[in-house]
Amino acid sequence: TDFSEGATKFFIGTLVLIVGAVLYTILLMPVVNALASPIYDIIATQAYQECSGYKLPRYKTSELVRSFVSECSKSVFIVGVFTVAFFLPLAAPVFFILSIWFFGWDHMDRTLSLMGFGIGKRFRFGLKQSLACISLGVWTYIPFAGTLLSFVMSAAGAIAVVSVQSKKDVQNLGEKTPA
């Protein structure tokens, strides 16, 4: 009786942790990212300008709305991936790797968007720099590190863009920051 009671408690506890982690990833993380997106943009801008020496276009109020909408649409994507992986468990490992890439690309995408790149160019940049995206994205799956390090990851995404960008990527920025 004690063994079955202990096993039941262990099973329920494990189930609660798994369900909690999934709900955290699907619901809480995207909400936090959407609400904090203007702060992330400011951090990414500062990090990019400090590391690259290029000024990003001036942040406009319309960027606040764009950033929020972008975060919300990424949340819809995340929920879609989890839903498909739930109903197609054999595809789950592939979706897991894709989600790691996606979360890393998301960190870099903020800076690319601030640079004025359209969604197609930002996506191609992420595909071309897949290793950098995966390296950034893996941190998201360390429990609570994704949220705790989110501000740092905004800066890391900007620094990653600086380290992998080409001269062509910065030609539309033009103005260098004063030395």
Backbone as a chain_set.jsonl record, in Angstrom:
{"seq": "TDFSEGATKFFIGTLVLIVGAVLYTILLMPVVNALASPIYDIIATQAYQECSGYKLPRYKTSELVRSFVSECSKSVFIVGVFTVAFFLPLAAPVFFILSIWFFGWDHMDRTLSLMGFGIGKRFRFGLKQSLACISLGVWTYIPFAGTLLSFVMSAAGAIAVVSVQSKKDVQNLGEKTPA", "coords": {"N": [[0.831, -1.183, 0.0], [1.928, 1.266, 0.823], [3.924, 1.457, -1.075], [2.477, 1.606, -3.527], [1.08, 3.928, -3.044], [3.171, 5.782, -2.874], [4.222, 5.506, -5.455], [2.07, 6.422, -6.943], [1.936, 9.108, -6.099], [4.418, 9.966, -7.055], [4.039, 9.602, -9.823], [1.884, 11.39, -10.322], [3.081, 13.791, -9.514], [5.188, 13.976, -11.385], [3.699, 14.107, -13.749], [2.372, 16.554, -13.329], [4.59, 18.301, -13.378], [5.467, 17.973, -16.052], [3.19, 18.766, -17.536], [3.021, 21.368, -16.55], [5.448, 22.459, -17.516], [4.988, 22.333, -20.276], [2.702, 23.981, -20.537], [3.809, 26.355, -19.583], [5.695, 26.873, -21.594], [4.033, 27.122, -23.834], [2.063, 29.036, -23.139], [2.829, 31.03, -21.069], [5.481, 31.983, -21.62], [5.305, 33.145, -24.287], [3.487, 35.27, -23.731], [4.899, 36.848, -21.889], [7.063, 37.561, -23.534], [5.727, 39.042, -25.541], [4.693, 41.228, -24.101], [7.02, 42.357, -23.105], [8.406, 43.068, -25.347], [9.015, 45.753, -26.371], [11.059, 46.555, -24.614], [12.966, 44.603, -25.073], [13.603, 45.305, -27.693], [14.878, 47.776, -27.336], [17.125, 46.993, -25.86], [18.339, 45.252, -27.718], [18.89, 47.071, -29.763], [20.767, 48.806, -28.53], [22.853, 46.968, -27.941], [23.512, 46.08, -30.526], [24.365, 48.478, -31.773], [26.543, 49.17, -30.149], [28.295, 47.018, -30.587], [28.593, 46.818, -33.368], [29.076, 49.326, -34.403], [27.417, 50.665, -36.087], [24.597, 52.771, -36.563], [21.242, 52.071, -35.821], [18.098, 52.495, -37.51], [16.022, 55.156, -36.251], [13.964, 54.431, -33.477], [10.525, 54.063, -33.707], [7.171, 54.902, -32.651], [5.36, 53.314, -33.987], [6.833, 51.036, -34.297], [6.635, 49.784, -31.86], [4.043, 48.71, -31.882], [4.333, 47.012, -34.109], [6.3, 45.276, -33.148], [4.975, 44.069, -31.001], [2.83, 42.787, -32.352], [4.319, 41.058, -33.939], [5.478, 39.383, -31.992], [3.142, 38.204, -31.003], [2.254, 36.799, -33.287], [4.32, 34.986, -33.545], [3.834, 33.507, -31.286], [1.47, 32.209, -31.977], [2.493, 30.548, -33.957], [4.171, 28.912, -32.379], [2.293, 27.57, -30.746], [0.953, 26.199, -32.759], [2.992, 24.461, -33.702], [3.429, 22.884, -31.403], [0.921, 21.69, -31.22], [0.723, 20.18, -33.604], [2.921, 18.47, -33.171], [1.978, 17.115, -30.956], [-0.139, 15.599, -32.007], [1.14, 14.174, -33.96], [3.303, 12.27, -32.97], [5.661, 11.01, -33.92], [6.839, 12.91, -35.453], [7.69, 14.717, -33.63], [10.48, 14.909, -32.688], [11.708, 16.183, -34.893], [10.259, 18.562, -34.994], [11.048, 19.557, -32.564], [13.787, 20.173, -32.931], [13.437, 22.071, -34.972], [12.048, 23.986, -33.497], [13.997, 24.804, -31.691], [15.778, 26.048, -33.469], [14.007, 28.045, -34.34], [13.5, 29.58, -31.982], [16.056, 30.61, -31.511], [16.435, 32.017, -33.9], [14.454, 33.871, -33.508], [15.556, 35.493, -31.502], [17.604, 36.7, -32.968], [16.131, 37.791, -35.013], [14.785, 40.011, -34.043], [16.712, 42.066, -34.052], [17.333, 42.092, -36.777], [14.917, 42.932, -37.831], [14.795, 45.486, -36.713], [16.818, 46.575, -38.176], [15.59, 47.05, -40.492], [14.994, 45.045, -42.298], [12.912, 43.052, -44.406], [10.435, 40.462, -43.812], [10.981, 38.171, -45.399], [13.733, 38.419, -46.059], [14.788, 38.394, -43.483], [14.105, 35.824, -42.664], [15.527, 34.257, -44.532], [18.113, 35.01, -43.808], [18.228, 33.83, -41.275], [18.051, 31.107, -41.997], [20.398, 30.824, -43.439], [22.202, 31.279, -41.424], [21.94, 29.12, -39.646], [23.304, 27.575, -37.678], [24.124, 29.5, -35.802], [21.591, 30.357, -34.989], [20.542, 28.003, -33.819], [22.369, 27.678, -31.758], [21.747, 29.868, -30.13], [19.054, 29.336, -29.618], [18.881, 26.972, -28.114], [19.113, 27.612, -25.472], [16.61, 28.341, -24.66], [15.26, 26.072, -23.93], [16.248, 25.292, -21.515], [15.04, 24.865, -18.391], [13.247, 27.603, -17.258], [15.391, 29.296, -17.784], [15.142, 30.479, -20.256], [13.253, 32.501, -19.831], [14.357, 33.9, -17.646], [16.767, 34.735, -18.711], [15.986, 36.299, -20.809], [16.271, 39.067, -21.397], [19.01, 39.275, -21.624], [19.338, 37.56, -23.762], [18.25, 39.032, -25.813], [20.22, 40.92, -26.253], [22.271, 39.128, -26.869], [21.317, 38.011, -29.249], [21.504, 40.253, -30.918], [24.265, 40.678, -30.877], [25.09, 38.3, -32.042], [24.075, 38.685, -34.617], [25.712, 40.794, -35.45], [28.159, 39.444, -35.499], [27.875, 37.577, -37.57], [26.929, 38.881, -39.789], [27.072, 40.238, -43.133], [28.898, 42.588, -45.211], [27.085, 43.537, -47.026], [24.718, 43.339, -45.616], [24.707, 45.552, -43.944], [24.685, 47.761, -45.565], [22.419, 49.392, -45.971], [22.227, 50.752, -43.64], [24.119, 52.727, -43.335], [25.007, 55.236, -41.64], [27.627, 55.522, -39.329], [28.252, 55.002, -35.83], [29.36, 57.598, -33.606], [32.815, 57.614, -32.695]], "CA": [[0.0, 0.0, 0.0], [2.815, 2.428, 0.857], [4.612, 1.541, -2.362], [1.544, 2.081, -4.557], [0.779, 5.323, -2.714], [4.36, 6.547, -3.269], [4.298, 5.481, -6.914], [1.003, 7.3, -7.433], [2.369, 10.492, -5.852], [5.499, 10.239, -7.993], [3.432, 9.72, -11.155], [1.113, 12.642, -10.367], [4.057, 14.883, -9.453], [5.863, 14.029, -12.679], [2.714, 14.584, -14.718], [2.167, 17.987, -13.069], [5.781, 18.994, -13.879], [5.468, 17.939, -17.519], [2.102, 19.634, -17.997], [3.417, 22.73, -16.204], [6.489, 22.898, -18.452], [4.359, 22.538, -21.582], [1.867, 25.185, -20.437], [4.742, 27.471, -19.456], [6.271, 27.126, -22.909], [3.006, 27.511, -24.795], [1.274, 30.201, -22.737], [3.459, 32.091, -20.291], [6.65, 32.538, -22.301], [4.909, 34.083, -25.339], [2.862, 36.462, -23.151], [5.995, 37.665, -21.354], [7.804, 38.11, -24.673], [4.919, 40.063, -26.212], [4.609, 42.421, -23.252], [8.353, 42.943, -22.91], [9.075, 43.272, -26.635], [9.67, 47.061, -26.543], [12.297, 46.571, -23.826], [13.907, 43.77, -25.823], [14.044, 46.087, -28.853], [15.832, 48.786, -26.868], [18.355, 46.275, -25.508], [18.95, 44.779, -28.963], [19.422, 48.244, -30.46], [21.992, 49.233, -27.839], [23.893, 45.951, -28.13], [23.937, 46.097, -31.923], [25.116, 49.704, -32.047], [27.818, 49.103, -29.427], [29.187, 46.001, -31.154], [28.822, 46.964, -34.811], [29.476, 50.676, -34.764], [26.404, 51.238, -36.967], [23.353, 53.212, -35.943], [20.008, 51.527, -36.374], [17.102, 53.554, -37.708], [15.383, 55.621, -35.013], [12.818, 53.641, -33.023], [9.286, 54.832, -33.804], [6.048, 54.351, -31.892], [4.762, 52.246, -34.793], [7.647, 49.84, -34.061], [6.081, 49.162, -30.66], [2.908, 47.897, -32.332], [4.891, 45.962, -34.968], [7.001, 44.32, -32.305], [3.956, 43.326, -30.249], [2.135, 41.909, -33.305], [5.283, 40.027, -34.313], [5.564, 38.425, -30.886], [1.877, 37.463, -30.951], [2.21, 35.834, -34.388], [5.265, 33.917, -33.208], [3.148, 32.674, -30.295], [0.55, 31.358, -32.731], [3.352, 29.545, -34.581], [4.617, 27.982, -31.335], [1.14, 26.736, -30.39], [0.729, 25.307, -33.901], [4.024, 23.423, -33.699], [3.144, 21.965, -30.3], [-0.297, 20.944, -31.538], [1.072, 19.173, -34.611], [3.797, 17.481, -32.533], [1.153, 16.308, -30.054], [-0.928, 14.65, -32.779], [2.07, 13.376, -34.771], [4.457, 12.104, -32.091], [6.88, 10.622, -34.633], [7.43, 14.136, -35.983], [8.085, 15.572, -32.505], [11.913, 15.253, -32.655], [11.994, 17.158, -35.953], [9.682, 19.829, -34.542], [11.867, 20.024, -31.441], [14.965, 20.82, -33.535], [12.955, 23.281, -35.636], [11.697, 24.996, -32.497], [15.261, 25.356, -31.181], [16.199, 27.012, -34.486], [13.061, 29.159, -34.351], [13.714, 30.449, -30.825], [17.308, 31.324, -31.75], [16.164, 32.984, -34.963], [13.638, 34.906, -32.891], [16.473, 36.425, -30.834], [18.309, 37.446, -34.005], [15.133, 38.446, -35.838], [14.48, 41.325, -33.455], [17.711, 43.001, -34.568], [17.171, 42.179, -38.231], [13.736, 43.763, -38.052], [15.185, 46.864, -36.389], [17.689, 47.023, -39.266], [14.721, 47.373, -41.616], [14.845, 43.913, -43.207], [11.578, 42.467, -44.526], [10.334, 39.12, -43.234], [11.662, 37.206, -46.263], [15.186, 38.558, -45.887], [15.104, 37.963, -42.113], [13.994, 34.367, -42.637], [16.684, 33.717, -45.285], [19.282, 35.243, -42.955], [18.184, 32.785, -40.25], [18.374, 29.815, -42.61], [21.825, 30.864, -43.785], [22.949, 31.268, -40.16], [21.235, 28.136, -38.813], [24.098, 27.177, -36.514], [24.011, 30.585, -34.815], [20.22, 30.312, -34.46], [20.419, 26.843, -32.931], [23.184, 27.967, -30.568], [20.972, 30.773, -29.275], [17.751, 28.755, -29.284], [18.953, 25.865, -27.162], [18.963, 28.165, -24.122], [15.187, 28.454, -24.364], [14.764, 24.827, -23.354], [16.736, 25.084, -20.152], [13.889, 25.349, -17.625], [13.197, 28.969, -16.733], [16.503, 30.117, -18.27], [14.627, 31.264, -21.374], [12.614, 33.709, -19.311], [15.287, 34.638, -16.802], [17.828, 35.302, -19.547], [15.391, 36.876, -22.016], [16.862, 40.364, -21.708], [20.373, 38.976, -22.071], [19.253, 36.929, -25.072], [18.026, 40.098, -26.799], [21.554, 41.435, -26.556], [23.026, 38.042, -27.515], [20.849, 37.941, -30.633], [22.083, 41.392, -31.639], [25.703, 40.422, -31.006], [25.216, 37.225, -33.03], [23.869, 39.29, -35.933], [26.941, 41.536, -35.768], [29.272, 38.531, -35.781], [27.686, 36.781, -38.79], [26.415, 39.68, -40.899], [27.999, 40.59, -44.206], [28.927, 44.022, -45.535], [25.837, 43.807, -47.737], [23.651, 43.467, -44.627], [24.742, 46.861, -43.281], [24.774, 48.861, -46.526], [21.294, 50.312, -45.865], [22.296, 51.484, -42.376], [24.871, 53.926, -43.67], [25.68, 56.05, -40.638], [28.373, 54.876, -38.253], [28.137, 55.717, -34.563], [30.596, 58.337, -33.319], [33.8, 56.83, -31.933]], "C": [[0.881, 1.254, 0.0], [3.532, 2.616, -0.475], [3.693, 2.111, -3.444], [1.168, 3.545, -4.308], [1.944, 6.226, -3.139], [4.49, 6.622, -4.78], [3.257, 6.405, -7.525], [1.387, 8.762, -7.251], [3.476, 10.899, -6.821], [4.953, 10.469, -9.396], [2.684, 11.045, -11.298], [2.054, 13.844, -10.348], [4.778, 15.073, -10.773], [4.936, 14.577, -13.753], [2.471, 16.084, -14.562], [3.369, 18.792, -13.589], [5.801, 19.058, -15.405], [4.397, 18.87, -18.078], [2.438, 21.098, -17.71], [4.457, 23.279, -17.164], [5.903, 23.183, -19.831], [3.506, 23.81, -21.569], [2.717, 26.444, -20.321], [5.281, 27.861, -20.825], [5.235, 27.669, -23.885], [2.336, 28.829, -24.42], [2.071, 31.334, -22.094], [4.612, 32.766, -21.031], [6.254, 33.503, -23.423], [4.266, 35.37, -24.801], [3.932, 37.403, -22.605], [6.767, 38.324, -22.492], [7.031, 39.224, -25.373], [4.876, 41.351, -25.398], [5.957, 43.13, -23.103], [9.052, 43.284, -24.22], [9.661, 44.669, -26.83], [10.995, 47.162, -25.779], [13.366, 45.754, -24.538], [14.467, 44.541, -27.021], [15.099, 47.118, -28.452], [17.175, 48.137, -26.536], [19.084, 45.813, -26.765], [19.576, 45.939, -29.736], [20.742, 48.68, -29.845], [23.14, 48.254, -28.09], [24.425, 45.978, -29.557], [24.821, 47.314, -32.205], [26.477, 49.697, -31.37], [28.799, 48.158, -30.112], [29.516, 46.227, -32.63], [29.381, 48.317, -35.197], [28.496, 51.348, -35.709], [25.186, 51.659, -36.155], [22.186, 52.512, -36.619], [19.033, 52.677, -36.59], [16.407, 53.898, -36.385], [14.126, 54.824, -34.729], [11.572, 54.52, -33.025], [8.206, 54.149, -32.979], [5.39, 53.211, -32.665], [5.538, 50.937, -34.628], [7.144, 49.077, -32.836], [4.945, 48.224, -31.048], [3.414, 46.735, -33.18], [5.553, 44.87, -34.148], [6.014, 43.454, -31.528], [3.231, 42.342, -31.161], [3.052, 40.764, -33.726], [5.39, 38.959, -33.239], [4.294, 37.587, -30.784], [1.804, 36.429, -32.071], [3.199, 34.7, -34.163], [4.641, 32.967, -32.186], [2.173, 31.718, -30.975], [1.338, 30.231, -33.402], [3.767, 28.477, -33.563], [3.489, 27.033, -30.953], [0.854, 25.747, -31.516], [1.723, 24.163, -33.941], [3.759, 22.404, -32.593], [1.912, 21.112, -30.592], [0.003, 19.835, -32.541], [1.939, 18.076, -33.986], [3.009, 16.576, -31.593], [0.395, 15.238, -30.83], [-0.084, 13.773, -33.703], [3.353, 13.145, -33.974], [5.752, 11.698, -32.798], [7.59, 11.847, -35.217], [7.973, 15.043, -34.872], [9.58, 15.882, -32.462], [12.296, 16.289, -33.72], [11.473, 18.529, -35.536], [10.479, 20.412, -33.375], [13.101, 20.758, -31.962], [14.55, 22.114, -34.237], [12.608, 24.376, -34.627], [12.949, 25.599, -31.865], [15.789, 26.394, -32.169], [15.317, 28.254, -34.428], [13.301, 30.113, -33.182], [15.025, 31.233, -30.969], [17.145, 32.38, -32.828], [15.365, 34.156, -34.405], [14.52, 35.944, -32.185], [17.217, 37.293, -31.852], [17.339, 38.287, -34.839], [14.789, 39.841, -35.328], [15.432, 42.381, -34.029], [17.562, 43.182, -36.068], [15.973, 43.053, -38.587], [14.051, 45.231, -37.786], [16.114, 47.45, -37.461], [16.878, 47.372, -40.513], [14.556, 46.254, -42.627], [13.381, 43.461, -43.23], [11.6, 41.038, -44.009], [11.058, 38.071, -44.084], [13.172, 37.23, -46.084], [15.6, 38.095, -44.495], [15.081, 36.439, -42.017], [15.174, 33.718, -43.368], [17.976, 33.882, -44.492], [19.358, 34.141, -41.897], [18.52, 31.411, -40.794], [19.859, 29.728, -42.929], [22.695, 30.744, -42.531], [22.316, 30.295, -39.164], [22.009, 27.74, -37.558], [24.032, 28.238, -35.411], [22.621, 30.581, -34.181], [20.047, 29.165, -33.465], [21.206, 27.077, -31.643], [22.457, 28.902, -29.609], [19.689, 30.117, -28.771], [17.777, 27.67, -28.234], [18.754, 26.354, -25.723], [17.499, 28.258, -23.7], [14.673, 27.211, -23.647], [15.4, 24.453, -22.021], [15.659, 25.68, -19.255], [14.133, 26.703, -16.965], [14.36, 29.855, -17.196], [16.037, 31.006, -19.416], [14.0, 32.566, -20.917], [13.586, 34.541, -18.498], [16.374, 35.341, -17.612], [17.29, 36.059, -20.766], [15.992, 38.226, -22.383], [18.287, 40.19, -22.223], [20.345, 38.39, -23.479], [18.928, 37.95, -26.17], [19.355, 40.694, -27.225], [22.381, 40.373, -27.288], [22.613, 37.891, -28.973], [21.436, 39.05, -31.482], [23.575, 41.173, -31.884], [25.953, 39.308, -32.031], [25.029, 37.775, -34.445], [25.133, 40.035, -36.36], [28.035, 40.561, -36.2], [29.103, 37.745, -37.076], [27.224, 37.598, -39.989], [27.504, 39.96, -41.933], [27.971, 42.103, -44.419], [27.63, 44.439, -46.231], [24.684, 44.04, -46.752], [23.59, 44.848, -43.997], [24.74, 48.032, -44.258], [23.601, 49.84, -46.433], [21.31, 51.094, -44.554], [23.067, 52.776, -42.545], [25.659, 54.53, -42.524], [26.359, 55.212, -39.556], [28.153, 55.683, -36.984], [29.439, 56.455, -34.302], [31.533, 57.51, -32.425], [34.065, 57.413, -30.568]], "O": [[0.611, 2.2, -0.741], [3.729, 3.735, -0.949], [4.095, 3.002, -4.192], [0.963, 4.308, -5.253], [1.729, 7.303, -3.696], [4.827, 7.671, -5.329], [3.53, 7.093, -8.509], [1.184, 9.572, -8.156], [3.484, 12.014, -7.343], [5.352, 11.412, -10.078], [2.845, 11.741, -12.3], [1.846, 14.807, -11.085], [4.961, 16.201, -11.23], [5.337, 15.409, -14.566], [2.374, 16.803, -15.556], [3.182, 19.855, -14.18], [6.121, 20.1, -15.977], [4.661, 19.664, -18.98], [2.169, 21.97, -18.536], [4.366, 24.432, -17.585], [6.277, 24.161, -20.479], [3.585, 24.621, -22.492], [2.381, 27.48, -20.895], [5.319, 29.041, -21.172], [5.527, 28.571, -24.67], [2.069, 29.654, -25.294], [1.988, 32.479, -22.54], [4.698, 33.994, -21.058], [6.822, 34.592, -23.505], [4.482, 36.445, -25.361], [3.878, 38.612, -22.831], [7.09, 39.51, -22.421], [7.614, 40.238, -25.757], [5.009, 42.443, -25.951], [6.016, 44.354, -22.991], [10.192, 43.748, -24.199], [10.738, 44.775, -27.416], [11.942, 47.789, -26.256], [14.527, 46.157, -24.601], [15.655, 44.445, -27.329], [16.093, 47.303, -29.154], [18.231, 48.664, -26.885], [20.301, 45.962, -26.87], [20.663, 45.803, -30.297], [21.723, 48.898, -30.556], [24.257, 48.662, -28.411], [25.634, 45.908, -29.778], [25.89, 47.191, -32.802], [27.459, 50.164, -31.946], [29.99, 48.455, -30.21], [30.601, 45.865, -33.087], [30.08, 48.444, -36.202], [28.715, 52.494, -36.102], [24.798, 50.995, -35.194], [22.152, 52.38, -37.842], [19.131, 53.712, -35.931], [16.231, 53.041, -35.519], [13.321, 54.57, -35.626], [11.561, 55.592, -32.42], [8.313, 52.968, -32.651], [4.915, 52.247, -32.063], [4.976, 49.856, -34.799], [7.225, 47.849, -32.794], [4.892, 47.081, -30.596], [2.978, 45.599, -32.997], [5.383, 43.682, -34.424], [6.201, 42.243, -31.414], [3.036, 41.185, -30.788], [2.603, 39.625, -33.856], [5.394, 37.765, -33.542], [4.362, 36.389, -30.509], [1.348, 35.308, -31.847], [2.934, 33.564, -34.555], [4.893, 31.762, -32.218], [2.067, 30.553, -30.591], [0.891, 29.084, -33.41], [3.718, 27.282, -33.855], [3.702, 25.825, -30.847], [0.545, 24.584, -31.256], [1.344, 23.018, -34.188], [3.853, 21.198, -32.822], [1.877, 19.933, -30.241], [-0.41, 18.691, -32.355], [1.72, 16.891, -34.24], [3.336, 15.398, -31.448], [0.29, 14.099, -30.375], [-0.555, 12.738, -34.174], [4.381, 13.756, -34.267], [6.837, 12.016, -32.312], [8.799, 11.819, -35.445], [8.645, 16.034, -35.158], [9.937, 17.034, -32.217], [13.117, 17.169, -33.465], [12.158, 19.538, -35.704], [10.567, 21.631, -33.227], [13.423, 21.846, -31.484], [15.228, 23.135, -34.114], [12.849, 25.556, -34.878], [12.961, 26.786, -31.537], [16.199, 27.484, -31.77], [15.815, 29.38, -34.463], [13.306, 31.33, -33.372], [15.089, 32.401, -30.584], [17.646, 33.496, -32.699], [15.584, 35.303, -34.794], [14.251, 37.142, -32.266], [17.433, 38.482, -31.619], [17.693, 39.367, -35.311], [14.532, 40.747, -36.121], [14.999, 43.458, -34.44], [17.653, 44.3, -36.574], [16.025, 43.827, -39.543], [13.631, 46.111, -38.537], [16.188, 48.667, -37.63], [17.413, 47.924, -41.474], [14.027, 46.486, -43.714], [12.699, 43.483, -42.205], [12.67, 40.469, -43.794], [11.687, 37.168, -43.532], [13.809, 36.183, -45.972], [16.649, 37.47, -44.339], [15.937, 35.839, -41.368], [15.75, 32.745, -42.881], [18.833, 32.999, -44.502], [20.428, 33.584, -41.653], [19.201, 30.63, -40.129], [20.495, 28.696, -42.717], [23.787, 30.178, -42.575], [22.174, 30.611, -37.982], [21.418, 27.588, -36.489], [23.901, 27.91, -34.231], [22.489, 30.779, -32.973], [19.47, 29.348, -32.393], [20.75, 26.71, -30.56], [22.551, 28.733, -28.393], [19.289, 30.325, -27.625], [16.787, 27.467, -27.531], [18.286, 25.606, -24.865], [17.193, 28.254, -22.508], [13.745, 27.298, -22.842], [15.104, 23.393, -21.469], [15.385, 26.877, -19.341], [15.095, 26.898, -16.222], [14.303, 31.07, -17.006], [16.478, 32.149, -19.54], [14.192, 33.61, -21.539], [13.633, 35.762, -18.648], [16.842, 36.415, -17.234], [18.059, 36.419, -21.658], [16.203, 38.503, -23.564], [18.71, 40.882, -23.15], [21.219, 38.683, -24.296], [19.294, 37.75, -27.328], [19.588, 40.942, -28.408], [23.112, 40.694, -28.225], [23.46, 37.668, -29.839], [21.821, 38.825, -32.629], [24.081, 41.452, -32.97], [26.916, 39.369, -32.796], [25.742, 37.377, -35.366], [25.569, 39.917, -37.505], [28.757, 40.826, -37.161], [30.098, 37.284, -37.637], [27.134, 37.067, -41.095], [28.697, 39.921, -41.632], [27.12, 42.803, -43.87], [27.144, 45.555, -46.044], [23.786, 44.838, -47.018], [22.522, 45.274, -43.557], [24.788, 49.185, -43.829], [23.762, 51.01, -46.78], [20.5, 52.002, -44.369], [22.709, 53.801, -41.966], [26.874, 54.345, -42.452], [25.754, 54.323, -38.957], [27.901, 56.886, -37.036], [30.505, 56.004, -34.721], [31.087, 56.804, -31.52], [34.868, 56.868, -29.81]]}, "num_chains": 1, "name": "protein.A"}
